[in-house]
Amino acid sequence: RMKNPLSYKNLSNKIKMEESQWKAIKPTEVKNAVELFDKDWLVLAAGKEGDFNGMTISWGQMGELWNKPIITVYVRDSRYTKEFMDKYDHFTVSAFPRTYRKAMSYIGSHSGRDGDKIAVAGVHPESTAKGNITFKEASLCIECKTIYKKRIDINDMAEEVRKVYADGDIHTVYVGEIVNVMERQTHEY
């Protein structure tokens, strides 16, 4: 594969999270998870400064599993973000104000393999205290440690659901233990 001159490895404006703008909250303080995933759209990001990718997601769950607060996300085999999910053991799920719908749509419909879609979308990456990626414009950041991952076996699924995978582009399930939840004090999500 050719090196992409617009890849995130070439970013020169390194941004660290301004902690004064973020407030730590408990996972139980996050609004209804169904609404968060279905209505708000989210960006899943994996990697570290200079080596990351993000994608818009709307499939996922938030709750408790194995006595831990968790988020479950799904990433198709074809997605560039999957390489980063498999390479790194942490990921973030970030919510944005509704005014960023156009940016979220762009991030969800373009590949980071082809260019710096984050910059084109007009959002700016910043690192959490743990070095994981969120975004300056995000209103909520949920930081997770991957504690389980498994590619979906369509043979284990109901016949009527299998049609989602007619093209053979299967999801991998990632369960992340929530290690931090941060709400930006200047935004609503």
Tab-separated table of C-alpha atoms in Angstrom, residues 22-184:
chain	number	residue	atom	x	y	z
A	22	TRP	CA	-13.562	18.836	30.361
A	23	LYS	CA	-15.348	17.546	33.445
A	24	ALA	CA	-15.137	13.910	34.544
A	25	ILE	CA	-18.523	12.267	34.974
A	26	LYS	CA	-19.644	8.764	35.914
A	27	PRO	CA	-20.780	6.344	33.187
A	28	THR	CA	-24.220	6.361	34.825
A	29	GLU	CA	-24.479	10.103	34.152
A	30	VAL	CA	-24.393	9.643	30.367
A	31	LYS	CA	-27.818	10.110	28.804
A	32	ASN	CA	-29.879	7.259	27.381
A	33	ALA	CA	-27.504	5.003	25.430
A	34	VAL	CA	-30.105	4.137	22.776
A	35	GLU	CA	-30.538	7.815	21.994
A	36	LEU	CA	-26.783	8.398	22.130
A	37	PHE	CA	-26.042	5.709	19.513
A	38	ASP	CA	-29.150	6.022	17.376
A	39	LYS	CA	-29.867	9.740	17.293
A	40	ASP	CA	-26.629	11.575	18.048
A	41	TRP	CA	-24.109	9.702	15.924
A	42	LEU	CA	-20.722	9.095	17.421
A	43	VAL	CA	-17.121	8.921	16.281
A	44	LEU	CA	-15.158	5.838	17.255
A	45	ALA	CA	-11.420	6.578	17.292
A	46	ALA	CA	-8.488	4.265	17.936
A	47	GLY	CA	-4.782	4.961	17.968
A	48	LYS	CA	-2.432	7.550	19.336
A	49	GLU	CA	-1.389	11.018	18.244
A	50	GLY	CA	0.082	10.739	14.762
A	51	ASP	CA	-1.263	7.199	14.201
A	52	PHE	CA	-5.031	6.932	14.470
A	53	ASN	CA	-8.270	6.737	12.540
A	54	GLY	CA	-11.887	7.444	13.320
A	55	MET	CA	-15.266	6.483	11.905
A	56	THR	CA	-18.861	7.441	12.515
A	57	ILE	CA	-20.853	4.762	14.328
A	58	SER	CA	-24.496	4.282	15.171
A	59	TRP	CA	-24.475	0.633	16.231
A	60	GLY	CA	-23.449	-0.073	19.800
A	61	GLN	CA	-24.483	-0.624	23.361
A	62	MET	CA	-23.604	0.820	26.726
A	63	GLY	CA	-24.240	-0.925	30.006
A	64	GLU	CA	-22.646	-3.361	32.404
A	65	LEU	CA	-20.928	-6.669	31.647
A	66	TRP	CA	-18.592	-8.774	33.764
A	67	ASN	CA	-19.119	-6.323	36.668
A	68	LYS	CA	-17.676	-3.474	34.581
A	69	PRO	CA	-19.224	-0.462	32.837
A	70	ILE	CA	-18.828	-1.136	29.117
A	71	ILE	CA	-19.433	0.054	25.598
A	72	THR	CA	-19.764	-2.437	22.757
A	73	VAL	CA	-18.954	-1.239	19.239
A	74	TYR	CA	-18.996	-3.001	15.871
A	75	VAL	CA	-16.446	-2.479	13.093
A	76	ARG	CA	-16.652	-4.083	9.649
A	77	ASP	CA	-13.670	-5.926	8.152
A	78	SER	CA	-13.389	-3.348	5.360
A	79	ARG	CA	-13.045	-0.330	7.641
A	80	TYR	CA	-9.623	1.274	8.016
A	81	THR	CA	-10.425	1.933	11.678
A	82	LYS	CA	-10.425	-1.844	12.280
A	83	GLU	CA	-6.645	-1.897	11.782
A	84	PHE	CA	-6.302	0.602	14.629
A	85	MET	CA	-8.831	-1.200	16.846
A	86	ASP	CA	-6.736	-4.361	16.473
A	87	LYS	CA	-3.393	-2.583	16.932
A	88	TYR	CA	-4.249	-0.553	20.059
A	89	ASP	CA	-5.874	-1.682	23.302
A	90	HIS	CA	-7.881	1.506	23.931
A	91	PHE	CA	-10.485	3.431	21.947
A	92	THR	CA	-12.749	6.417	22.422
A	93	VAL	CA	-16.354	7.075	21.537
A	94	SER	CA	-17.020	10.800	21.145
A	95	ALA	CA	-20.345	12.602	20.765
A	96	PHE	CA	-20.672	15.927	18.981
A	97	PRO	CA	-23.237	18.720	19.072
A	98	ARG	CA	-25.879	18.381	16.350
A	99	THR	CA	-24.264	21.263	14.450
A	100	TYR	CA	-21.526	18.790	13.430
A	101	ARG	CA	-23.883	16.437	11.543
A	102	LYS	CA	-22.326	17.330	8.190
A	103	ALA	CA	-18.838	16.596	9.551
A	104	MET	CA	-20.028	13.285	11.028
A	105	SER	CA	-21.563	12.336	7.689
A	106	TYR	CA	-18.275	13.072	5.923
A	107	ILE	CA	-16.242	11.055	8.441
A	108	GLY	CA	-18.650	8.145	8.040
A	109	SER	CA	-18.615	8.125	4.239
A	110	HIS	CA	-14.887	8.588	3.523
A	111	SER	CA	-11.898	6.398	4.330
A	112	GLY	CA	-8.829	7.529	6.210
A	113	ARG	CA	-6.878	5.380	3.749
A	114	ASP	CA	-7.600	7.994	1.085
A	115	GLY	CA	-6.726	11.181	2.935
A	116	ASP	CA	-7.105	13.213	6.092
A	117	LYS	CA	-10.879	12.988	6.398
A	118	ILE	CA	-10.760	14.378	9.940
A	119	ALA	CA	-9.191	17.641	8.761
A	120	VAL	CA	-11.484	17.837	5.726
A	121	ALA	CA	-14.493	17.366	8.037
A	122	GLY	CA	-13.272	20.351	10.061
A	123	VAL	CA	-12.713	18.635	13.409
A	124	HIS	CA	-9.484	18.611	15.372
A	125	PRO	CA	-7.967	15.638	17.208
A	126	GLU	CA	-6.694	16.002	20.739
A	127	SER	CA	-5.205	13.474	23.135
A	128	THR	CA	-6.720	12.401	26.428
A	129	ALA	CA	-4.526	12.135	29.536
A	130	LYS	CA	-4.032	8.459	28.594
A	131	GLY	CA	-2.920	9.451	25.083
A	132	ASN	CA	-6.048	8.295	23.253
A	133	ILE	CA	-7.749	10.396	20.595
A	134	THR	CA	-10.847	12.512	21.038
A	135	PHE	CA	-11.776	15.764	19.332
A	136	LYS	CA	-11.706	19.416	20.293
A	137	GLU	CA	-15.290	19.861	19.059
A	138	ALA	CA	-16.665	16.798	20.896
A	139	SER	CA	-19.106	17.342	23.719
A	140	LEU	CA	-18.610	13.919	25.303
A	141	CYS	CA	-15.685	11.488	25.291
A	142	ILE	CA	-15.981	7.936	26.571
A	143	GLU	CA	-12.556	6.328	26.853
A	144	CYS	CA	-12.420	2.532	26.832
A	145	LYS	CA	-9.961	-0.341	27.224
A	146	THR	CA	-10.702	-3.275	24.925
A	147	ILE	CA	-11.461	-6.313	27.087
A	148	TYR	CA	-12.990	-8.581	24.419
A	149	LYS	CA	-13.096	-8.797	20.646
A	150	LYS	CA	-14.585	-11.403	18.358
A	151	ARG	CA	-15.523	-11.496	14.695
A	152	ILE	CA	-19.206	-12.247	14.256
A	153	ASP	CA	-19.973	-15.777	13.059
A	154	ILE	CA	-23.017	-15.433	10.811
A	155	ASN	CA	-23.758	-19.141	11.286
A	156	ASP	CA	-24.707	-18.310	14.879
A	157	MET	CA	-27.239	-15.672	13.879
A	158	ALA	CA	-30.908	-15.846	13.026
A	159	GLU	CA	-31.588	-16.381	9.331
A	160	GLU	CA	-33.470	-13.080	8.948
A	161	VAL	CA	-30.484	-11.123	10.321
A	162	ARG	CA	-27.857	-12.748	8.071
A	163	LYS	CA	-28.943	-10.601	5.127
A	164	VAL	CA	-27.075	-7.677	6.747
A	165	TYR	CA	-23.915	-9.558	5.748
A	166	ALA	CA	-24.900	-10.586	2.233
A	167	ASP	CA	-21.826	-8.758	0.918
A	168	GLY	CA	-19.497	-10.745	3.229
A	169	ASP	CA	-18.268	-7.601	5.044
A	170	ILE	CA	-18.557	-8.917	8.608
A	171	HIS	CA	-18.323	-6.925	11.851
A	172	THR	CA	-15.940	-7.567	14.703
A	173	VAL	CA	-17.467	-6.945	18.132
A	174	TYR	CA	-15.292	-4.921	20.527
A	175	VAL	CA	-16.276	-4.695	24.185
A	176	GLY	CA	-14.546	-1.829	25.933
A	177	GLU	CA	-14.383	-1.281	29.664
A	178	ILE	CA	-15.176	2.374	30.288
A	179	VAL	CA	-12.135	3.869	32.002
A	180	ASN	CA	-13.033	7.571	31.697
A	181	VAL	CA	-16.059	9.620	30.750
A	182	MET	CA	-15.500	13.303	30.108
A	183	GLU	CA	-18.086	15.921	29.289
A	184	ARG	CA	-17.051	19.204	27.735
